[in-house]
mmCIF file of C-alpha atoms and ligand atoms in Angstrom:
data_model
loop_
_atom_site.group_PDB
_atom_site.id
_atom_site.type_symbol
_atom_site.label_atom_id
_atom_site.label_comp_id
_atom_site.label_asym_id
_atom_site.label_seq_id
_atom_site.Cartn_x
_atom_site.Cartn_y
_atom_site.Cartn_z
ATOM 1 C CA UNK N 27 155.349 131.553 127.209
ATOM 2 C CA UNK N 28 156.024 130.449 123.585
ATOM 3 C CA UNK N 29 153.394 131.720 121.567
ATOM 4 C CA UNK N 30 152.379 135.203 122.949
ATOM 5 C CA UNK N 31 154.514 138.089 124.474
ATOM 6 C CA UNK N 32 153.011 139.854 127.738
ATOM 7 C CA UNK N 33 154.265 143.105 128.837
ATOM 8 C CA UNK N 34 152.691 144.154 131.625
ATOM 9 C CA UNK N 35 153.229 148.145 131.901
ATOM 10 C CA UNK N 36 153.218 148.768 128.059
ATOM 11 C CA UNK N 37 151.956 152.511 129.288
ATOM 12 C CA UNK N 38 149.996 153.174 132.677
ATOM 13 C CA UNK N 39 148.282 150.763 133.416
ATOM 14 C CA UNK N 40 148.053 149.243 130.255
ATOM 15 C CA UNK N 41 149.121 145.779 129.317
ATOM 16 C CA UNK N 42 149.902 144.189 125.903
ATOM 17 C CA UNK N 43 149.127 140.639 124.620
ATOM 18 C CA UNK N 44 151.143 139.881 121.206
ATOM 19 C CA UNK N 45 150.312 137.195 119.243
ATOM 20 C CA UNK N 46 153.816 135.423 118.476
ATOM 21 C CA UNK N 47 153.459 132.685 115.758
ATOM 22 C CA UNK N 48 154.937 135.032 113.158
ATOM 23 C CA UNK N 49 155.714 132.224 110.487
ATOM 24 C CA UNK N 50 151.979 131.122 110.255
ATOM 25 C CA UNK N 51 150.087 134.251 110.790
ATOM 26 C CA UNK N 52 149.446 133.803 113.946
ATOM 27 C CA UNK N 53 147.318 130.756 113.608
ATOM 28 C CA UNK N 54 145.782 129.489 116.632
ATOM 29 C CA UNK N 55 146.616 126.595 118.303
ATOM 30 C CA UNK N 56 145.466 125.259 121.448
ATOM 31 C CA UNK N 57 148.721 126.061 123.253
ATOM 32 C CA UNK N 58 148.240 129.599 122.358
ATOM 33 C CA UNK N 59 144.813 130.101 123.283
ATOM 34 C CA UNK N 60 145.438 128.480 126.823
ATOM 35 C CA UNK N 61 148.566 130.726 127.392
ATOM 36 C CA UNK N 62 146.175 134.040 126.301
ATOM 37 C CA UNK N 63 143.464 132.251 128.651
ATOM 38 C CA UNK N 64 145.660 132.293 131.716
ATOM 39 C CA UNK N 65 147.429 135.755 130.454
ATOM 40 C CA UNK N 66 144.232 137.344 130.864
ATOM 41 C CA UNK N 67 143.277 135.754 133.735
ATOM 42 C CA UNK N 68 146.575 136.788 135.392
ATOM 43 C CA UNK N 69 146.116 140.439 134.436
ATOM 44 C CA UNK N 70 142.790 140.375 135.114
ATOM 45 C CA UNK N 71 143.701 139.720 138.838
ATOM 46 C CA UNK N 72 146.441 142.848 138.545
ATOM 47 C CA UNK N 73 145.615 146.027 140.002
ATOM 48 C CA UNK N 74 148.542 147.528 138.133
ATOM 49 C CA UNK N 75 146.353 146.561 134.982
ATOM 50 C CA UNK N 76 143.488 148.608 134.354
ATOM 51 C CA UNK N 77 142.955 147.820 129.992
ATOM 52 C CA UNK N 78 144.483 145.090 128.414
ATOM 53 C CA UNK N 79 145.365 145.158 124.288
ATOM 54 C CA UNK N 80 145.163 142.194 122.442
ATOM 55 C CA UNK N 81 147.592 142.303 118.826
ATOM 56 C CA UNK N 82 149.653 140.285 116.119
ATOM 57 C CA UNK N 83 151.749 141.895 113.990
ATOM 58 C CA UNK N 84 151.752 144.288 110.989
ATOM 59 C CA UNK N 85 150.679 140.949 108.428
ATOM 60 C CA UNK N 86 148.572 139.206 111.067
ATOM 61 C CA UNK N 87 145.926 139.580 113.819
ATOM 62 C CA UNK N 88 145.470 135.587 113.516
ATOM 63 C CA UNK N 89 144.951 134.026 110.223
ATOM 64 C CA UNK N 90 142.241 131.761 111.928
ATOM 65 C CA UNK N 91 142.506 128.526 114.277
ATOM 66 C CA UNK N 92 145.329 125.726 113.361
ATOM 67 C CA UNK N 93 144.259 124.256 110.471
ATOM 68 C CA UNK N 94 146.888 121.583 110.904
ATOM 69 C CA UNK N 95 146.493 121.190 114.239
ATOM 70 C CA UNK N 96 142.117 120.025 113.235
ATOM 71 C CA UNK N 97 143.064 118.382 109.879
ATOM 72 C CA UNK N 98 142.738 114.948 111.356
ATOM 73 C CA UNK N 99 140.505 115.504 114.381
ATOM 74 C CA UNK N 100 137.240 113.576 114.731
ATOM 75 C CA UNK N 101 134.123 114.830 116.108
ATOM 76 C CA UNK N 102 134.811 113.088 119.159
ATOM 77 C CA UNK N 103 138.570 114.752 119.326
ATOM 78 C CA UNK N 104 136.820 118.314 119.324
ATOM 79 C CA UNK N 105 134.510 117.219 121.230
ATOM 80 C CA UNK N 106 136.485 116.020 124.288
ATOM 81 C CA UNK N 107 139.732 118.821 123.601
ATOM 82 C CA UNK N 108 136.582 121.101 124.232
ATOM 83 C CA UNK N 109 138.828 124.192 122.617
ATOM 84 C CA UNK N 110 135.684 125.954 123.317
ATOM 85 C CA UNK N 111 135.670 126.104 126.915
ATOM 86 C CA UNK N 112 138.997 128.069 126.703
ATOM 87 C CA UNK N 113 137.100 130.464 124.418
ATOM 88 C CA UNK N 114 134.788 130.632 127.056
ATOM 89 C CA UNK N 115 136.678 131.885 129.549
ATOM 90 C CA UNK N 116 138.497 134.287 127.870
ATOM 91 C CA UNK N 117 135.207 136.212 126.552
ATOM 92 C CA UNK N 118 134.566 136.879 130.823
ATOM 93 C CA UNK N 119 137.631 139.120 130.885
ATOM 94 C CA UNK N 120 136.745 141.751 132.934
ATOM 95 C CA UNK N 121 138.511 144.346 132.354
ATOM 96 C CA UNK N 122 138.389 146.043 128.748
ATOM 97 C CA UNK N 123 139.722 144.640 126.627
ATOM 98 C CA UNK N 124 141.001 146.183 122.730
ATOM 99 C CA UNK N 125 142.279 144.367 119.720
ATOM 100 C CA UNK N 126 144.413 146.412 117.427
ATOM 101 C CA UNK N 127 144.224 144.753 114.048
ATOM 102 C CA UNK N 128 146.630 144.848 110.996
ATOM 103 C CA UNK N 129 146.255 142.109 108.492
ATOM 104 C CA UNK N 130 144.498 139.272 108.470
ATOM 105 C CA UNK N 131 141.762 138.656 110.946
ATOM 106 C CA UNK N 132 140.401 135.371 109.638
ATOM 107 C CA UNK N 133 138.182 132.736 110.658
ATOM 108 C CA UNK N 134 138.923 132.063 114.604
ATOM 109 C CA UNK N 135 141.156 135.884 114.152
ATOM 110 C CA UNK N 136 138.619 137.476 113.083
ATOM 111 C CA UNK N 137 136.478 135.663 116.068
ATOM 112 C CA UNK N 138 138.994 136.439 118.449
ATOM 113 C CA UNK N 139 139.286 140.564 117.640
ATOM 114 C CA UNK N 140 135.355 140.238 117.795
ATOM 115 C CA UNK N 141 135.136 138.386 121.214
ATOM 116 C CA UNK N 142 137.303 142.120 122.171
ATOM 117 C CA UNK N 143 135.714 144.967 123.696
ATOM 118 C CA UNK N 144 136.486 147.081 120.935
ATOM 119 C CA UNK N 145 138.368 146.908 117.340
ATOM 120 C CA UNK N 146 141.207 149.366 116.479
ATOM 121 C CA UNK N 147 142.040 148.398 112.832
ATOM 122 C CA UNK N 148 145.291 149.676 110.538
ATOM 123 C CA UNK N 149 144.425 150.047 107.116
ATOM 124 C CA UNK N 150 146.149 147.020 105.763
ATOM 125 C CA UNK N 151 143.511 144.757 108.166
ATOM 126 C CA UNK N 152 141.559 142.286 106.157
ATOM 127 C CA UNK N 153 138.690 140.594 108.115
ATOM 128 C CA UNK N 154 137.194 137.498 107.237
ATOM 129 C CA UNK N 155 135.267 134.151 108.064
ATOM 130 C CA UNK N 156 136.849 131.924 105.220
ATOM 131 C CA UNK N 157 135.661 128.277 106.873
ATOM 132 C CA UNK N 158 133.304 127.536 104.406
ATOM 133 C CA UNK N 159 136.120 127.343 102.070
ATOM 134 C CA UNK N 160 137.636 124.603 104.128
ATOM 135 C CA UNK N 161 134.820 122.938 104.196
ATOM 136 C CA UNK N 162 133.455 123.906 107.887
ATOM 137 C CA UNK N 163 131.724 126.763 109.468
ATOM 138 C CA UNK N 164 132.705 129.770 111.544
ATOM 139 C CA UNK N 165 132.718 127.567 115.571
ATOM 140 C CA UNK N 166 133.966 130.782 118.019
ATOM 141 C CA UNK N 167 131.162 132.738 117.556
ATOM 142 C CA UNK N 168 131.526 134.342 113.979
ATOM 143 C CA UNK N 169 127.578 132.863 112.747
ATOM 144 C CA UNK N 170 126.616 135.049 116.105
ATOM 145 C CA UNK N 171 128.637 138.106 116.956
ATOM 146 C CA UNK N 172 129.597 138.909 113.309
ATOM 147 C CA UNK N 173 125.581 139.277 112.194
ATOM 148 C CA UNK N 174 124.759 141.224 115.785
ATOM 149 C CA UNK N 175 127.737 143.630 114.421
ATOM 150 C CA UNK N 176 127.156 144.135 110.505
ATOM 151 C CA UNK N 177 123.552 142.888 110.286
ATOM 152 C CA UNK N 178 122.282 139.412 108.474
ATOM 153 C CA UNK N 179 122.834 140.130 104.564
ATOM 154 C CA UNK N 180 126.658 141.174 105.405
ATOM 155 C CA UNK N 181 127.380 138.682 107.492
ATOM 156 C CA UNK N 182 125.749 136.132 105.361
ATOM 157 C CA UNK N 183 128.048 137.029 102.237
ATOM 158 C CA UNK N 184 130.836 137.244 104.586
ATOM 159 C CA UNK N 185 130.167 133.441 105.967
ATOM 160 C CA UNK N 186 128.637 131.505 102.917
ATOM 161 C CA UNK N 187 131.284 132.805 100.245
ATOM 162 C CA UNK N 188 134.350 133.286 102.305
ATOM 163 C CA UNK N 189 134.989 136.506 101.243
ATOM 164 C CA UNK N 190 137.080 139.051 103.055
ATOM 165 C CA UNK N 191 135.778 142.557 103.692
ATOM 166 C CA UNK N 192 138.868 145.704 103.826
ATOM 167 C CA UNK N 193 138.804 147.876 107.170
ATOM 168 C CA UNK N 194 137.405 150.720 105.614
ATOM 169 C CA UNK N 195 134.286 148.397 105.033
ATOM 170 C CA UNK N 196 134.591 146.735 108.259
ATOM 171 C CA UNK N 197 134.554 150.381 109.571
ATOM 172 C CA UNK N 198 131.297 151.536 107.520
ATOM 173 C CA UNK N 199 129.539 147.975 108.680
ATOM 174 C CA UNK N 200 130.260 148.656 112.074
ATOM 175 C CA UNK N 201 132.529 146.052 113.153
ATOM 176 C CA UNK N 202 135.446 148.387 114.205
ATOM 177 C CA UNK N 203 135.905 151.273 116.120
ATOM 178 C CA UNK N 204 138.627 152.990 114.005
ATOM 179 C CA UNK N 205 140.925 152.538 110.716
ATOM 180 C CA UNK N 206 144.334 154.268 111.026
ATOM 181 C CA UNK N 207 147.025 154.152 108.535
ATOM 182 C CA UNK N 208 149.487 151.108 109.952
ATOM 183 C CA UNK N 209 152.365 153.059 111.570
ATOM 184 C CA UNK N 210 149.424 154.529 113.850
ATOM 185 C CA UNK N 211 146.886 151.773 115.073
ATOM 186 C CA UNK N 212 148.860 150.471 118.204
ATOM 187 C CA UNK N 213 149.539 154.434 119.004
ATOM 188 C CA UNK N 214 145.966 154.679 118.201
ATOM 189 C CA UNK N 215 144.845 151.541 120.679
ATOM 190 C CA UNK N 216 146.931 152.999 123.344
ATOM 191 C CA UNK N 217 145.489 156.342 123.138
ATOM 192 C CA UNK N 218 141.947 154.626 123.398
ATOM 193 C CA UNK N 219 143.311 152.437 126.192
ATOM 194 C CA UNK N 220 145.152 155.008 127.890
ATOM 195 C CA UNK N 221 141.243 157.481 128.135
ATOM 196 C CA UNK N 222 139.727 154.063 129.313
ATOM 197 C CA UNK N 223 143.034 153.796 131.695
ATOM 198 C CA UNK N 224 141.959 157.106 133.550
ATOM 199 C CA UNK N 225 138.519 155.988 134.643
ATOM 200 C CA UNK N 226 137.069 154.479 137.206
ATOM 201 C CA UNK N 227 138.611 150.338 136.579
ATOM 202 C CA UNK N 228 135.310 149.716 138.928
ATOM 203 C CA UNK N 229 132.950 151.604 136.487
ATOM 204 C CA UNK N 230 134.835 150.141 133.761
ATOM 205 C CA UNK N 231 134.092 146.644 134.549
ATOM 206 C CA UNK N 232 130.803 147.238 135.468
ATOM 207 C CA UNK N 233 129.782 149.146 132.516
ATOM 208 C CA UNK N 234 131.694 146.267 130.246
ATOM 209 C CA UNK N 235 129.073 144.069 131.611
ATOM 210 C CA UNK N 236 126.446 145.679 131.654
ATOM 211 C CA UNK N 237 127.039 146.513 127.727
ATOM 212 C CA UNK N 238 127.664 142.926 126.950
ATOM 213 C CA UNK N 239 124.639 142.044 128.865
ATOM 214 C CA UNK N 240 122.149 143.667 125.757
ATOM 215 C CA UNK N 241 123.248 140.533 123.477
ATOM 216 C CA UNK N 242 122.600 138.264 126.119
ATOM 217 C CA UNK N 243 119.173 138.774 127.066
ATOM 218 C CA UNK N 244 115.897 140.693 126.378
ATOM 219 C CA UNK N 245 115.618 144.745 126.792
ATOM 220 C CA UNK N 246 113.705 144.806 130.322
ATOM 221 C CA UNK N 247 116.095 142.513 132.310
ATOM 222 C CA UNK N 248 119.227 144.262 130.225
ATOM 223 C CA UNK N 249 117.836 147.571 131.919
ATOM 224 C CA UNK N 250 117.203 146.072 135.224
ATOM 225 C CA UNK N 251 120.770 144.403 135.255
ATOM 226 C CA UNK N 252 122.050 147.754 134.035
ATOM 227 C CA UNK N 253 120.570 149.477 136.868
ATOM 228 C CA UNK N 254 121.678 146.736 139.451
ATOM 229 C CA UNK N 255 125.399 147.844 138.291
ATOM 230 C CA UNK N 256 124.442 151.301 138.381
ATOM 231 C CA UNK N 257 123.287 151.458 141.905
ATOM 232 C CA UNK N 258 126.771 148.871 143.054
ATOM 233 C CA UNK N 259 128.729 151.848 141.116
ATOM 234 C CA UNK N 260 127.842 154.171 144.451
ATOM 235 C CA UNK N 261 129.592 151.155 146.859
ATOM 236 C CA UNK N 262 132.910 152.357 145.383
ATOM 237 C CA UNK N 263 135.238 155.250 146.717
ATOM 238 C CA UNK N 264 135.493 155.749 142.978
ATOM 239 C CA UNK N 265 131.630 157.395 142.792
ATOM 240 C CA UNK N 266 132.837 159.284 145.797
ATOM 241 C CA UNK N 267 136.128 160.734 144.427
ATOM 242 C CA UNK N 268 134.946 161.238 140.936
ATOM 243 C CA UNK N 269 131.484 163.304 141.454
ATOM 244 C CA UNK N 270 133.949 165.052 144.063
ATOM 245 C CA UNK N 271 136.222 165.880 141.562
ATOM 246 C CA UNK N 272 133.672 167.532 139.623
ATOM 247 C CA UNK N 273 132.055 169.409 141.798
ATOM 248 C CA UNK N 274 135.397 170.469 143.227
ATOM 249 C CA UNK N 275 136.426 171.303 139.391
ATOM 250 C CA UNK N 276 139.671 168.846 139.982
ATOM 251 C CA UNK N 277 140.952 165.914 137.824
ATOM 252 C CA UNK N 278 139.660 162.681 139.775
ATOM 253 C CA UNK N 279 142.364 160.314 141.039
ATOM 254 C CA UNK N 280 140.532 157.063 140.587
ATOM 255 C CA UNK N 281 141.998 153.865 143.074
ATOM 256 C CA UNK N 282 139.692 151.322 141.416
ATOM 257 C CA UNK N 283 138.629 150.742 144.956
HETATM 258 N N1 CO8 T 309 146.378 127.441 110.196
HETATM 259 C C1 CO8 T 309 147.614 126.928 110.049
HETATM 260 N N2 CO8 T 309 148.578 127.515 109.319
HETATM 261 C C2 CO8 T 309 148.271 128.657 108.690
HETATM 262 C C3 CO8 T 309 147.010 129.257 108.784
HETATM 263 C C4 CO8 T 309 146.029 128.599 109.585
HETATM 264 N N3 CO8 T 309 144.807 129.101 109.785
HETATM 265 N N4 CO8 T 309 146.991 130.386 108.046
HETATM 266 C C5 CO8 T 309 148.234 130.490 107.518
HETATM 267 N N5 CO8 T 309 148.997 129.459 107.901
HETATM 268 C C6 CO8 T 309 150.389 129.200 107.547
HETATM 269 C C7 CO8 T 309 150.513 128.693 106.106
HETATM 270 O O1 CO8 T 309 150.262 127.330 106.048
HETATM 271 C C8 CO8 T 309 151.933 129.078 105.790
HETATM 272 O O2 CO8 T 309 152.778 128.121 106.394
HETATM 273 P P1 CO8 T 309 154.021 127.479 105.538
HETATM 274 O O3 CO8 T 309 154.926 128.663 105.272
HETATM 275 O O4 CO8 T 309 154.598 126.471 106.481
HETATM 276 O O5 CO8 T 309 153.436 126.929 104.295
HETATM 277 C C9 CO8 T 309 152.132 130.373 106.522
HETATM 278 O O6 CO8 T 309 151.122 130.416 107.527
HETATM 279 C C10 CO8 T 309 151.969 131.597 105.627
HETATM 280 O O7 CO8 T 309 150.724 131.496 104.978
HETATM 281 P P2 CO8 T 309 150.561 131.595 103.385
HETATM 282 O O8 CO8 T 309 151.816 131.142 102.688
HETATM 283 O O9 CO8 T 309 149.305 130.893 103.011
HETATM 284 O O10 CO8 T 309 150.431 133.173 103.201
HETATM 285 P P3 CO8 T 309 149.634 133.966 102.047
HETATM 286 O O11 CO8 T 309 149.999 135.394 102.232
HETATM 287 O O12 CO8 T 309 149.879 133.334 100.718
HETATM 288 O O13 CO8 T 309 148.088 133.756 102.406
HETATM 289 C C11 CO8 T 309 146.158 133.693 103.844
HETATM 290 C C12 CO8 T 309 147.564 134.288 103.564
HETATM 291 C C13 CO8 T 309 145.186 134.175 102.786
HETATM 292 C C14 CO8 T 309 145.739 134.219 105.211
HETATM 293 C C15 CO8 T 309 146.241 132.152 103.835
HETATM 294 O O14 CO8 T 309 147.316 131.741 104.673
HETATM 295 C C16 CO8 T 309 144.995 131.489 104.321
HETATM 296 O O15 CO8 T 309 144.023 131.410 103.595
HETATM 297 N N6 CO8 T 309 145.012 130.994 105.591
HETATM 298 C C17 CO8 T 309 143.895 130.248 106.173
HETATM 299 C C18 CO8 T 309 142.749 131.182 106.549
HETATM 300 C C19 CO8 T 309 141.599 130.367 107.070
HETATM 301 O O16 CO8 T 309 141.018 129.557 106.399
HETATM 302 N N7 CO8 T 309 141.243 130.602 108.350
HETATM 303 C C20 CO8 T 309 140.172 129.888 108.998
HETATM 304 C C21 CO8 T 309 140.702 128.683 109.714
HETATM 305 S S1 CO8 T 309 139.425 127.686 110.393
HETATM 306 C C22 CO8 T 309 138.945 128.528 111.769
HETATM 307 O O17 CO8 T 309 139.455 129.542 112.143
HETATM 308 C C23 CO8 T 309 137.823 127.914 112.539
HETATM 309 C C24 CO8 T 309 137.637 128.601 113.875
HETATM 310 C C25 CO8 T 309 136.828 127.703 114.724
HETATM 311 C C26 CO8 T 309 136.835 128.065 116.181
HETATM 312 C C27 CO8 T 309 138.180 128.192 116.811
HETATM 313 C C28 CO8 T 309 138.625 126.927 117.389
HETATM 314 C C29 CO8 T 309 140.043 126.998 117.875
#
C-alpha cells in the first residue's frame, strides 16, 4: 500500500491504520481512501483483530480531501468518481473503531476522525471544517455529524467561517473523548483500545450498532433495535462465559464466538 501503513498486531488484538502522505498532511486522495476502505474491510474480516486505530502523524490527522486532486473536477466528475460511496463503506466498520488525533483534522480529516467510534486527541490537534474558505461546503458528513456532536451554534461558526476550534475546546464541545499531551495520545488510544480489546468483540459490535443506530432513526425503533441486539447478545458463548465469569468471581476469557 502507498499511502497508509497497516500493522496488524500493534498490541493484542489491536491493529493500526497510519495515514502516510507526510509531505501534504495527509490529504486525502482517492487512492488513499480506497486502500483504508479495503484495510478495514480486511481487518474487519480478522479474528486476530478485535479494535482497529485510525492515525496520521504528530502534524497531521488529514489536512482535509485532495484539494488538487478536485481543483478541476466537474459536477459530473464527482458525480460519477462517486468518492462518497467509499466513505460509505468505511462508516459500516464493524468493529470499533478509534482515531487518535494530533494536528490538523480539517475538512474531510476532521470528517474522517468523526466518522470514528471515538476521538483520542493530543494537545497540539486542531479540528476544523475550512471548505467554505475554498469556496465549497463540508461533503463527508461534517454539516451532519459535527452539529449532532457540538450542537447547531458551534457547528455553525465552525462551518460558515472556517474557523478551527483547539482540542481542549473540541473536548469541552464534546467532539472528543480525551486530550493528552502529544507524547501520550497513541499510548492513550491503545490503552482505550486495549479495555475495548478485552470484551466481548460480539458485544462490541453489537453495541457499536446499536449506539450508531440513535442518529439514524427515531427513539422507539432505536430502543426496539437496541433490544433486538440485546436479546442476539445471549446466542453467543460470550454471554455464557462472561456472566460465568462473574458469578464464578474469574476474569472472562472472551472467544468472540
Ligand atoms: N489538499 C492537498 N494538499 C494539501 C492539503 C489538502 N487538503 N492540505 C495541505 N496540503 C499540502 C500543501 O499544499 C503543501 O504542499 P506543498 O509543500 O507541495 O506546497 C503541504 O501540504 C504542506 O501544507 P502547507 O505548506 O500549507 O502547511 P501550513 O502549515 O502552512 O498550513 C494548513 C497547514 C493550515 C493545514 C494548510 O495546509 C491548509 O489550509 N490546508 C487545506 C485545509 C483545507 O482546506 N481542508 C479542506 C479541504 S476540502 C475537503 O476536505 C472537502 C471534503 C469533502 C468530502 C471528502 C471527499 C473526498
Amino acid at each position: 500500500m502507498k499511502y497508509i501503513k497497516l500493522t496488524e498486531q500493534y498490541a493484542k488484538y489491536i491493529a493500526l491504520i497510519e495515514l502516510n502522505r507526510p509531505n501534504e498532511l495527509n490529504a486525502l486522495n482517492l487512492e488513499l481512501m480506497t486502500e483504508l476502505k479495503q484495510t478495514l474491510a480486511e481487518l474487519d474480516n480478522n479474528n486476530d483483530v478485535r479494535v482497529i486505530i485510525l492515525t496520521g502523524n504528530e502534524r497531521a490527522f488529514a489536512a482535509g480531501a485532495d484539494i488538487k486532486q478536485m481543483a478541476n473536477k466537474s459536477a459530473i466528475d464527482m458525480l460519477k468518481i462517486d468518492q462518497f460511496s467509499t466513505w460509505d463503506q468505511i462508516k459500516k466498520t464493524k468493529k470499533p473503531l478509534i482515531a487518535a488525533v494530533s494536528g490538523f483534522a480539517l475538512g474531510g480529516g476532521c470528517e474522517l476522525a468523526m466518522t470514528c467510534d471515538m476521538i483520542i486527541a493530543s494537545e497540539t490537534a486542531q479540528f476544523g471544517q475550512p471548505e467554505i474558505k475554498i469556496g465549497v461546503m463540508p461533503g463527508a458528513g461534517g454539516t451532519q455529524r459535527l452539529t449532532r456532536a457540538i450542537g447547531k451554534a458551534r457547528a455553525m461558526e465552525m462551518v460558515l467561517t472556517g474557523k478551527f476550534i483547539s482540542a481542549d475546546e473540541a473536548l469541552s464541545f464534546g467532539l472528543v473523548n480525551k486530550v493528552v499531551p502529544v507524547e501520550m495520545y497513541m499510548h492513550e488510544a491503545v490503552s482505550v483500545a486495549s479495555s475495548i480489546a478485552s470484551m466481548s468483540p460480539v458485544a462490541a459490535q453489537l453495541a457499536k450498532e446499536a449506539v450508531n443506530r440513535a442518529f439514524e432513526t427515531h427513539l422507539e425503533e432505536g430502543l426496539h433495535f437496541e433490544r433486538k441486539n440485546f436479546y442476539l447478545a445471549f446466542a453467543s458463548e460470550d454471554q455464557t462465559e462472561g456472566m460465568q465469569a462473574f458469578i464464578e468471581k474469574r476474569k472472562p476469557n472472551y472467544k468472540g464466538e
